[in-house]
mmCIF file of C-alpha atoms and ligand atoms in Angstrom:
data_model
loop_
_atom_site.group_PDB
_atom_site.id
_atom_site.type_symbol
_atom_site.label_atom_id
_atom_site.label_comp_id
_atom_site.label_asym_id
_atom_site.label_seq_id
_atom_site.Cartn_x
_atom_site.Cartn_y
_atom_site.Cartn_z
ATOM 1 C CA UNK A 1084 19.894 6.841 -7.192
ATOM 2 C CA UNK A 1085 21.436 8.370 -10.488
ATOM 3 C CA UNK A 1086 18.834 9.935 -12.957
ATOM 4 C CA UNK A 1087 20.096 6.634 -15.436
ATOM 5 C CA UNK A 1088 19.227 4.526 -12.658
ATOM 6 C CA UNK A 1089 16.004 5.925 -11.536
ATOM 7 C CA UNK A 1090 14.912 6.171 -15.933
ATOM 8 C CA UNK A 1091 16.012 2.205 -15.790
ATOM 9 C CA UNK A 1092 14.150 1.322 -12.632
ATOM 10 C CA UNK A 1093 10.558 3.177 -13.832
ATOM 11 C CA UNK A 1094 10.750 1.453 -17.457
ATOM 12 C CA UNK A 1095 11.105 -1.951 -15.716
ATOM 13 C CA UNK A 1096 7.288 -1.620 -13.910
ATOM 14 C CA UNK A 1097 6.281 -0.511 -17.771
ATOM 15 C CA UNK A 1098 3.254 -2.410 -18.835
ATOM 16 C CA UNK A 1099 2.663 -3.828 -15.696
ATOM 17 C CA UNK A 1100 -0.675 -4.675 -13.728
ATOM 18 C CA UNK A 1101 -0.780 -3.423 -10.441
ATOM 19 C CA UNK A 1102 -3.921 -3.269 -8.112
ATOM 20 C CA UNK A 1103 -4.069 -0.833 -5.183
ATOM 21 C CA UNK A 1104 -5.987 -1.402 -2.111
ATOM 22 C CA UNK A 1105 -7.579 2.057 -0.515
ATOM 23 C CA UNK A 1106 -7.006 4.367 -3.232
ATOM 24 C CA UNK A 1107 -9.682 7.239 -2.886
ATOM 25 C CA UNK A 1108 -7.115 8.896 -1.090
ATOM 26 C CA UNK A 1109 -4.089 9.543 1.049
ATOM 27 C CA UNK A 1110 -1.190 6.982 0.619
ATOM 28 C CA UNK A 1111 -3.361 4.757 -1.586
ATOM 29 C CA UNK A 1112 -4.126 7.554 -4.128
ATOM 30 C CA UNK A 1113 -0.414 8.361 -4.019
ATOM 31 C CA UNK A 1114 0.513 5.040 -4.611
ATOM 32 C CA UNK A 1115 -1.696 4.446 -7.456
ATOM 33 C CA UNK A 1116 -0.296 7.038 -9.165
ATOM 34 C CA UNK A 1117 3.130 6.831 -8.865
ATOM 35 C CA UNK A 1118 2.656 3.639 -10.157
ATOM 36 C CA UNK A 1119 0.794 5.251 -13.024
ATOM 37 C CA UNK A 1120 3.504 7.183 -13.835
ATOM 38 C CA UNK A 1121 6.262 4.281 -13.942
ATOM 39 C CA UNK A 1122 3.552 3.442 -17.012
ATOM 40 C CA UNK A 1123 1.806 0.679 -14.979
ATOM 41 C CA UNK A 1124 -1.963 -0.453 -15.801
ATOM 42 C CA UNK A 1125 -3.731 0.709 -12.494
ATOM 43 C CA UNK A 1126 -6.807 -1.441 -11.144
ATOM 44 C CA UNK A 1127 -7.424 0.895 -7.924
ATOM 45 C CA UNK A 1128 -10.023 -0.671 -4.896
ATOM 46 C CA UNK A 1129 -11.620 1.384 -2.140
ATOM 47 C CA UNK A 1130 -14.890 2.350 -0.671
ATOM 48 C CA UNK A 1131 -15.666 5.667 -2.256
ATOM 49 C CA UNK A 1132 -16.298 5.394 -5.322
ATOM 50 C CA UNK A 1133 -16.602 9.073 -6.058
ATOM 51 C CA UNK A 1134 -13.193 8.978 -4.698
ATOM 52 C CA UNK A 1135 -11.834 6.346 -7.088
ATOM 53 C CA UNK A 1136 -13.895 7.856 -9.840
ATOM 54 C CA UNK A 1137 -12.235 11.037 -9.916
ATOM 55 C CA UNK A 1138 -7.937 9.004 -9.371
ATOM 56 C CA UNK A 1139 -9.017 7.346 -12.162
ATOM 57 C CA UNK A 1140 -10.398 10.007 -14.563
ATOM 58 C CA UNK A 1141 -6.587 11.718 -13.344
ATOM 59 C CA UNK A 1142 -4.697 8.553 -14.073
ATOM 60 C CA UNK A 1143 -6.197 8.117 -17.128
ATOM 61 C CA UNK A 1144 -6.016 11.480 -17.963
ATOM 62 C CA UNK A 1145 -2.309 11.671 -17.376
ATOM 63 C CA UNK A 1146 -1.064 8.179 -18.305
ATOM 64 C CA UNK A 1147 -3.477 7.872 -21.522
ATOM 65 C CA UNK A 1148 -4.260 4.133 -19.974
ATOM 66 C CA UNK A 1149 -7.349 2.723 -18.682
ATOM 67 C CA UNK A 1150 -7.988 2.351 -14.545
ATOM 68 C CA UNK A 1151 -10.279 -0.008 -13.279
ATOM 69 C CA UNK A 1152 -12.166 1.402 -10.276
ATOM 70 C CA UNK A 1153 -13.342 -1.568 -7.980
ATOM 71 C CA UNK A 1154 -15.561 -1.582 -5.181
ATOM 72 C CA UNK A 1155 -13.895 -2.561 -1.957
ATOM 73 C CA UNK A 1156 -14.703 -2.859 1.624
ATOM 74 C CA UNK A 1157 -11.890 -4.607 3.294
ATOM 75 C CA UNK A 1158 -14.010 -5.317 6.572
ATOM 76 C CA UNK A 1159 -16.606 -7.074 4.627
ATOM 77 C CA UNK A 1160 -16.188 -10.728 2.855
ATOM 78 C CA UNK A 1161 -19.115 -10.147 0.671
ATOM 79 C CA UNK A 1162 -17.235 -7.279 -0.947
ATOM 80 C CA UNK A 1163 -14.045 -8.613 -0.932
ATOM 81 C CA UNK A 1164 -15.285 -11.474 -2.854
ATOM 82 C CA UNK A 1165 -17.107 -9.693 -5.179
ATOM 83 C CA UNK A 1166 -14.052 -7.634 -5.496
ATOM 84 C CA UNK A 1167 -12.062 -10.742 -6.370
ATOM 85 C CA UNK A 1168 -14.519 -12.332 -8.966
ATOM 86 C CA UNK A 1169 -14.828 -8.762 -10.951
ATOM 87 C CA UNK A 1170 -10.585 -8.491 -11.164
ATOM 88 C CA UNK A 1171 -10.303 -12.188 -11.884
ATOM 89 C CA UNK A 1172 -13.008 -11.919 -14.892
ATOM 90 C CA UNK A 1173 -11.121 -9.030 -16.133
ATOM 91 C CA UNK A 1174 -7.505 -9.446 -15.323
ATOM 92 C CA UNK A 1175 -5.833 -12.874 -16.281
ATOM 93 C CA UNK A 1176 -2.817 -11.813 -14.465
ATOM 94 C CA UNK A 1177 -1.718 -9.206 -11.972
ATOM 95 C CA UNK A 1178 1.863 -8.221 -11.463
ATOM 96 C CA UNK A 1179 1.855 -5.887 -8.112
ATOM 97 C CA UNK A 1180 -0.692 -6.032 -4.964
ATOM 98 C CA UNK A 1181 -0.424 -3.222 -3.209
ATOM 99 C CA UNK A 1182 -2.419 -4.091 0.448
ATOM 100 C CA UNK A 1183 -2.661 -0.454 1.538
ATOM 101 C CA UNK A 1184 -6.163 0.059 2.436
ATOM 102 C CA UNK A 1185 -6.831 -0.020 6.334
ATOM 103 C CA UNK A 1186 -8.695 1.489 8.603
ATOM 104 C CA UNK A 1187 -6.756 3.722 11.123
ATOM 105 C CA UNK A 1188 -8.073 4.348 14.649
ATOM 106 C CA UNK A 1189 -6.622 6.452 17.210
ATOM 107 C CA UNK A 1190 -6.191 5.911 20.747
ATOM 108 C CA UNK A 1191 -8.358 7.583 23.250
ATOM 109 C CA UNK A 1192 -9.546 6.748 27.385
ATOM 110 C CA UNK A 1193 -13.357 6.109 25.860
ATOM 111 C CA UNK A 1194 -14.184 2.829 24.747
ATOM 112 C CA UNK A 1195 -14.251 1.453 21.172
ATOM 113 C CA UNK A 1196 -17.070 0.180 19.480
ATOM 114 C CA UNK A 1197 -17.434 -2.955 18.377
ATOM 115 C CA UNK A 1198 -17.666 -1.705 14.918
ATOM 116 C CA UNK A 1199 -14.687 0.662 15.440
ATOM 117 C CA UNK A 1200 -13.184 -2.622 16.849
ATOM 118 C CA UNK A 1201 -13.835 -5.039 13.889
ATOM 119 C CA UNK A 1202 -13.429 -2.877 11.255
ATOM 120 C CA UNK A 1203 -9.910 -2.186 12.124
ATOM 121 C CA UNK A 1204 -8.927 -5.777 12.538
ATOM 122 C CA UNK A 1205 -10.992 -7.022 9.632
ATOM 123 C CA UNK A 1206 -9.947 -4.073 7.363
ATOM 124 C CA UNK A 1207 -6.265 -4.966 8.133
ATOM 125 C CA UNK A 1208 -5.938 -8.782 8.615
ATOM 126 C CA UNK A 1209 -9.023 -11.023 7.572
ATOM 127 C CA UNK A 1210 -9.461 -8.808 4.683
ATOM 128 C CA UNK A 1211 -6.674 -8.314 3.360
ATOM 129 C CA UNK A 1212 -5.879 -11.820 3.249
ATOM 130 C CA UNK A 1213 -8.883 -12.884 1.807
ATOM 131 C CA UNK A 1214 -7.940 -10.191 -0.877
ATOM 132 C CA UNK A 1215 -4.357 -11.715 -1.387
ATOM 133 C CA UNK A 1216 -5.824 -15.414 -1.070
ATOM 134 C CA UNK A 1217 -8.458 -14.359 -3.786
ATOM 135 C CA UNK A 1218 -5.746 -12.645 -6.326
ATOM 136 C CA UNK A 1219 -2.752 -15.538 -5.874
ATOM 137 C CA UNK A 1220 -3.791 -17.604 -8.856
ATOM 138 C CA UNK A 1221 -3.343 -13.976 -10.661
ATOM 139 C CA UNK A 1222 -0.606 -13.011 -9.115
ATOM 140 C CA UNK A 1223 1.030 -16.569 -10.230
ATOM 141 C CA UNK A 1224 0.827 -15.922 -13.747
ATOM 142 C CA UNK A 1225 3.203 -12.734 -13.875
ATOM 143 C CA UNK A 1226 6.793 -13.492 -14.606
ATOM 144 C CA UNK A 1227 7.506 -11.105 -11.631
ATOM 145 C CA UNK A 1228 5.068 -10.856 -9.158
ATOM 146 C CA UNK A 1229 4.989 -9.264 -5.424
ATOM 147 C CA UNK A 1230 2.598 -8.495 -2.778
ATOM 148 C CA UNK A 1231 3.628 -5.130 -0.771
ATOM 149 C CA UNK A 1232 2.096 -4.238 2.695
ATOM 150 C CA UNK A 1233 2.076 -1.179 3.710
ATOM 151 C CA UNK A 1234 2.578 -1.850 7.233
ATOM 152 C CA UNK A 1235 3.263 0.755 10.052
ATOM 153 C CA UNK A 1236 6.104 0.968 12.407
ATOM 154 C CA UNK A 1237 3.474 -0.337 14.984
ATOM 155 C CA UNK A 1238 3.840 -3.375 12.794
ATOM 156 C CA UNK A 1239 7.433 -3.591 14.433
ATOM 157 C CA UNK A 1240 7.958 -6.136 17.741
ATOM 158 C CA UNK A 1241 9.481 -3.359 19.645
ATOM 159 C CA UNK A 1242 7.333 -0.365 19.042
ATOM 160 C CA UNK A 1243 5.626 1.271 21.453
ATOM 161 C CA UNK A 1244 1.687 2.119 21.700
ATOM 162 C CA UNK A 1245 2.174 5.880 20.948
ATOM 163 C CA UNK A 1246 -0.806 7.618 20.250
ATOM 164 C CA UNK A 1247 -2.599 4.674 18.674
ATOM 165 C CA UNK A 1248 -5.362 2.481 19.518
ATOM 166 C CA UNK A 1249 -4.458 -0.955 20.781
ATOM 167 C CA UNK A 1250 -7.010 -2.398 18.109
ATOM 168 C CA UNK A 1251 -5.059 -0.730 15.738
ATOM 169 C CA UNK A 1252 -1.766 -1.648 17.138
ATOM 170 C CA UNK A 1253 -2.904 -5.123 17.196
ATOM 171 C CA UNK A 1254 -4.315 -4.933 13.548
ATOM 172 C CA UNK A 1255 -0.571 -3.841 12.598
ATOM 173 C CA UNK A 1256 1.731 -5.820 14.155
ATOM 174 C CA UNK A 1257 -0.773 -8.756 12.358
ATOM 175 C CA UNK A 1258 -0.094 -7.351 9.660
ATOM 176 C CA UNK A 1259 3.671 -7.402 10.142
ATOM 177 C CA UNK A 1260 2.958 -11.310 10.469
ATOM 178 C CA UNK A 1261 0.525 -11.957 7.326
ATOM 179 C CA UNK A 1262 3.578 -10.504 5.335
ATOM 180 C CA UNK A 1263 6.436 -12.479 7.332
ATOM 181 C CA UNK A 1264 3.592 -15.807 6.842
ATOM 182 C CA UNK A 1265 3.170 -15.143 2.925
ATOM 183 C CA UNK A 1266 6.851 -14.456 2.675
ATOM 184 C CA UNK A 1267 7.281 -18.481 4.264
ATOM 185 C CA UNK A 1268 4.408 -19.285 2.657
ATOM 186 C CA UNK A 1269 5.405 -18.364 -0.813
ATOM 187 C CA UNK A 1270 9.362 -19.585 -0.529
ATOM 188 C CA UNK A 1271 10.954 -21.047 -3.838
ATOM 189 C CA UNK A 1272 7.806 -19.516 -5.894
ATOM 190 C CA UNK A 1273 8.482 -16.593 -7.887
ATOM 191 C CA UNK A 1274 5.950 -14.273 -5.758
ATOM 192 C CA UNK A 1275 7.910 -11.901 -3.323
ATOM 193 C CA UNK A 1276 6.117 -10.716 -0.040
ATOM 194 C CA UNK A 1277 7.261 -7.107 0.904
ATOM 195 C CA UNK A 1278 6.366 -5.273 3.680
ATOM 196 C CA UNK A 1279 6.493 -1.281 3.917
ATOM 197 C CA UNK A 1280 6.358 0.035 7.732
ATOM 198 C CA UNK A 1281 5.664 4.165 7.429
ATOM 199 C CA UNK A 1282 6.087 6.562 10.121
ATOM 200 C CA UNK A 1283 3.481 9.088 10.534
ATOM 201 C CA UNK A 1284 3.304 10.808 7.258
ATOM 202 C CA UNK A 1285 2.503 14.234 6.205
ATOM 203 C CA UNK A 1286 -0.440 13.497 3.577
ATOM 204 C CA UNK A 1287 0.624 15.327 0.360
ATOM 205 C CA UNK A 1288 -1.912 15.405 -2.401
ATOM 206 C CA UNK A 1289 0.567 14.453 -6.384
ATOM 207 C CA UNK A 1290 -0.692 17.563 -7.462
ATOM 208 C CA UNK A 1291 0.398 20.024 -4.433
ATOM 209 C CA UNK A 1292 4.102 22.032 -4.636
ATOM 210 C CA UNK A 1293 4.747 20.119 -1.680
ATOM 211 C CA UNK A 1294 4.958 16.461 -3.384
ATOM 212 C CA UNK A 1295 7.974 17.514 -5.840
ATOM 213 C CA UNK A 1296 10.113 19.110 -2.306
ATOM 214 C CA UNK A 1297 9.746 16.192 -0.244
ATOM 215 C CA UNK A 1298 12.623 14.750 -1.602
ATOM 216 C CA UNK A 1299 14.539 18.381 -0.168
ATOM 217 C CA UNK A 1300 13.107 18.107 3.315
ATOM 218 C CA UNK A 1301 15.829 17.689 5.899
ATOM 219 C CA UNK A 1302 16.527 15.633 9.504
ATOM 220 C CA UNK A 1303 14.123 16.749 12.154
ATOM 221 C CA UNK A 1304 10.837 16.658 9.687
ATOM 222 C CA UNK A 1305 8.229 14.202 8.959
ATOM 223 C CA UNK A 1306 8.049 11.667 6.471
ATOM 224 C CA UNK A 1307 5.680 12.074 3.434
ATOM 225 C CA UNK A 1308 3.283 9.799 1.665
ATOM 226 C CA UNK A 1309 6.001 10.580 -1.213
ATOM 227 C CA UNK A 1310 8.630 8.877 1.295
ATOM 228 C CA UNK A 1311 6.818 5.923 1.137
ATOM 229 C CA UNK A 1312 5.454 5.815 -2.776
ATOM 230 C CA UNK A 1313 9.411 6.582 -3.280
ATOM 231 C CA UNK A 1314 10.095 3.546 -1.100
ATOM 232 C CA UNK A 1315 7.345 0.694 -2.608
ATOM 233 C CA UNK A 1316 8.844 1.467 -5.930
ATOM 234 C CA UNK A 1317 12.320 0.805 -4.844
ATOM 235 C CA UNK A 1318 11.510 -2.349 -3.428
ATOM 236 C CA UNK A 1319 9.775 -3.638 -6.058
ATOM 237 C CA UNK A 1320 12.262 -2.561 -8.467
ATOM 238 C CA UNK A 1321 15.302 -4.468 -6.700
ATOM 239 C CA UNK A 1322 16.325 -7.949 -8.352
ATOM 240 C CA UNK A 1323 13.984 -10.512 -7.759
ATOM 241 C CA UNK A 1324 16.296 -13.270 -6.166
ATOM 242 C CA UNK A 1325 16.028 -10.148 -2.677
ATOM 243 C CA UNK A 1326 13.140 -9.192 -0.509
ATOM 244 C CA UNK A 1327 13.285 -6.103 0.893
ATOM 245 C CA UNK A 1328 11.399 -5.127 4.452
ATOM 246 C CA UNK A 1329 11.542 -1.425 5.007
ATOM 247 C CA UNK A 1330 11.228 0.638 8.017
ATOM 248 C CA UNK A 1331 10.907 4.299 7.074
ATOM 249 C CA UNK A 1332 12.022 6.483 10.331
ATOM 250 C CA UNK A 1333 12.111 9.743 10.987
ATOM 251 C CA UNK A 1334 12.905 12.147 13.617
ATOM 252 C CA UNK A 1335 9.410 13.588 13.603
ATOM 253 C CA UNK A 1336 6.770 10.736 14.273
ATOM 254 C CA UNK A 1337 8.780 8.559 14.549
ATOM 255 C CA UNK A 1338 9.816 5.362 16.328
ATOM 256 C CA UNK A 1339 11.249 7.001 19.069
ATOM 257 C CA UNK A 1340 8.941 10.081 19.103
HETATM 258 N N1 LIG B 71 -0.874 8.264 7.423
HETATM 259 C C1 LIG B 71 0.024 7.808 8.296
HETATM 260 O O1 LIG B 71 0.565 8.570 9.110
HETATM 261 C C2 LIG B 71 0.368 6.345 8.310
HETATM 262 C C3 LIG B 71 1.385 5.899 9.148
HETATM 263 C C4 LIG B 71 1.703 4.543 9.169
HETATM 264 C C5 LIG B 71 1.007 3.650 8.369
HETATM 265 N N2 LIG B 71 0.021 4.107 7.558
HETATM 266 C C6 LIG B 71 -0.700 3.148 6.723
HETATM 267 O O2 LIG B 71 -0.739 3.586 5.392
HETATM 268 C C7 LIG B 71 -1.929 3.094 4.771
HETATM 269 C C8 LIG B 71 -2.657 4.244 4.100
HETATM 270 O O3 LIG B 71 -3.113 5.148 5.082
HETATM 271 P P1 LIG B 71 -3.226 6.709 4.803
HETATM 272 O O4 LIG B 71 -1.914 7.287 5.081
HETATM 273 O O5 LIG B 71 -3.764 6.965 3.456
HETATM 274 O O6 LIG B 71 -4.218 7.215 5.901
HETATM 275 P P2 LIG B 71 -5.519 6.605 6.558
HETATM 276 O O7 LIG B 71 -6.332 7.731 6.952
HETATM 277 O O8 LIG B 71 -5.093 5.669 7.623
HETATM 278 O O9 LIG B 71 -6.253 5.864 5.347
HETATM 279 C C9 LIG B 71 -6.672 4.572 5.411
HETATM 280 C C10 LIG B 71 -6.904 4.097 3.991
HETATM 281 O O10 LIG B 71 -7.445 2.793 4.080
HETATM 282 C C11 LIG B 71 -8.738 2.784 3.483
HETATM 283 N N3 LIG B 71 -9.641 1.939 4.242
HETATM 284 C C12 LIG B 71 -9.979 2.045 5.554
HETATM 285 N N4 LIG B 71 -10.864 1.086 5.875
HETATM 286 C C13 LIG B 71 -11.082 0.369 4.736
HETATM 287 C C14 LIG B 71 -11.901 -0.743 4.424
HETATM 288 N N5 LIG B 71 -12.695 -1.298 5.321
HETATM 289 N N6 LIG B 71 -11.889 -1.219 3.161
HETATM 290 C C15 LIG B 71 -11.106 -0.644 2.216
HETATM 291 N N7 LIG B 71 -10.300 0.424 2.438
HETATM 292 C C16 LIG B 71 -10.306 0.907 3.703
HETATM 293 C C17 LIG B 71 -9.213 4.220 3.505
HETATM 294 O O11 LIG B 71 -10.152 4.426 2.490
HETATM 295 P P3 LIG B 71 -11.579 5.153 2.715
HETATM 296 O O12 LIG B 71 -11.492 6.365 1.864
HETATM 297 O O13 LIG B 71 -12.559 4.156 2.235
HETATM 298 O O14 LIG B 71 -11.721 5.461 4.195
HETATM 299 C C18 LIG B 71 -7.909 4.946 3.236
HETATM 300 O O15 LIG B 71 -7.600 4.950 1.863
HETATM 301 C C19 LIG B 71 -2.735 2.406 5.861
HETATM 302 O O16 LIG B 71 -2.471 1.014 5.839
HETATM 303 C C20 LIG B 71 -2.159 3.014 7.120
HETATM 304 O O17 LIG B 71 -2.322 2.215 8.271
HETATM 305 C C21 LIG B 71 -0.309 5.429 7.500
#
């Protein structure tokens, strides 16, 4: 994308409202503030709030705007209704979803707990659509609103088990259908669904040398949380009447590695 292009793209998200699901840290943190920086107002949801405390003191500290830190534990209803009623009281509308925050568990010969179990699936599906269910009427009042997974390439029919749990497989490729179901779902309204699958991503912290040579790394590396910040912003940015779905590969944790 040309620099003109890229200036254009970032004003367009200017002034918008965009919550972020997960955002003490990792791709959620990312997220939140690359979306900062495109001069978004940043409502940012997790379950640490020491975490969230400290994104948003940085947020606000570099954007000069407000961010809303909200209490959110995906895997519990309670909290994701309390989440709900606390953005709904303060936000009349909300332009962006971001459903990022799920919990990740790896595959192993020992059996899962039941906790380890539920709070995979719940985190990932029941949650998160509760979440989106909650935030609709919200999301209905922006003149260009869109709900983005962030996915996996588990979420994809054809990928294999890897290294990851089958919970967690299962959680993803559910995922891959709550998108696909609020994409049918939400046909001839104005809200997009978008889904983001990552590889497995090198976690860069914004304010490490790293972040800014991502964009240099070549074939044969991993993909970055920056790949996939980089990625939700294009799709949001594209004209509304498309929906982009987008499967970030790479050679390195990848889908066929
Ligand atoms: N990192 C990768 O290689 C990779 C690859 C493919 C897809 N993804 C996806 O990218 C997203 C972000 O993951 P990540 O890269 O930052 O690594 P991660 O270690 O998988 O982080 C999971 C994120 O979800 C949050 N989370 C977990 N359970 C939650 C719950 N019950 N309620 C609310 N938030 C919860 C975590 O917040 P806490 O601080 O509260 O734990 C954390 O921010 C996830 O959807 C993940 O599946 C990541």
């Amino acid at each position: 994308m040309s620099a003109v292009n890229m200036v254009l793209t970032m004003s367009e998200l200017h002034g918008c409202v965009v919550v972020v699901t997960g955002a003490g840290r990792g791709l959620g943190a990312a997220l939140a503030l690359a979306f900062a920086d495109a001069g978004c107002r940043m409502i940012i949801c997790g379950r640490n709030e020491d975490a969230l405390r400290h994104n948003a003191a940085a947020i606000t500290e570099r954007s000069k705007r407000p961010c809303d830190v909200i209490q959110l534990d995906l895997a519990a209803a309670e909290s994701v209704a309390a989440a709900v009623a606390t953005i709904r009281a303060s936000h009349e509308k909300i332009d962006v979803l971001v459903n990022n925050g799920a919990m990740w568990l790896e595959g192993r010969s020992t059996p899962y707990s039941a906790q380890e179990i539920m709070g995979t699936i719940n985190s990932a599906v029941s949650g998160t659509f509760l979440f989106v269910q909650g935030l609709l009427p919200q999301l209905n009042k922006s003149h260009r609103p869109d709900i983005v997974t962030i996915g996996s390439t588990s979420s994809l029919p054809t990928a294999a088990l890897r290294h990851v749990s089958v919970p967690f497989y299962a959680a993803k490729r559910a995922q891959g259908a709550l998108a696909d179901g609020f994409r049918q779902q939400l046909l001839g309204t104005p809200v997009r669904s978008i889904i983001i699958n990552p590889p497995d991503l090198d976690d860069i912290s914004t304010l490490d040398p790293e972040w800014d040579k991502s964009p240099s790394r070549q074939k044969g590396e991993r993909a970055t949380n920056r790949d996939i910040a980089d990625a939700v912003i294009f799709a949001v940015t594209r004209p509304r009447h498309i929906n982009l779905s987008i499967t970030v590969d790479a050679d390195q944790g990848g889908v066929f590695s």
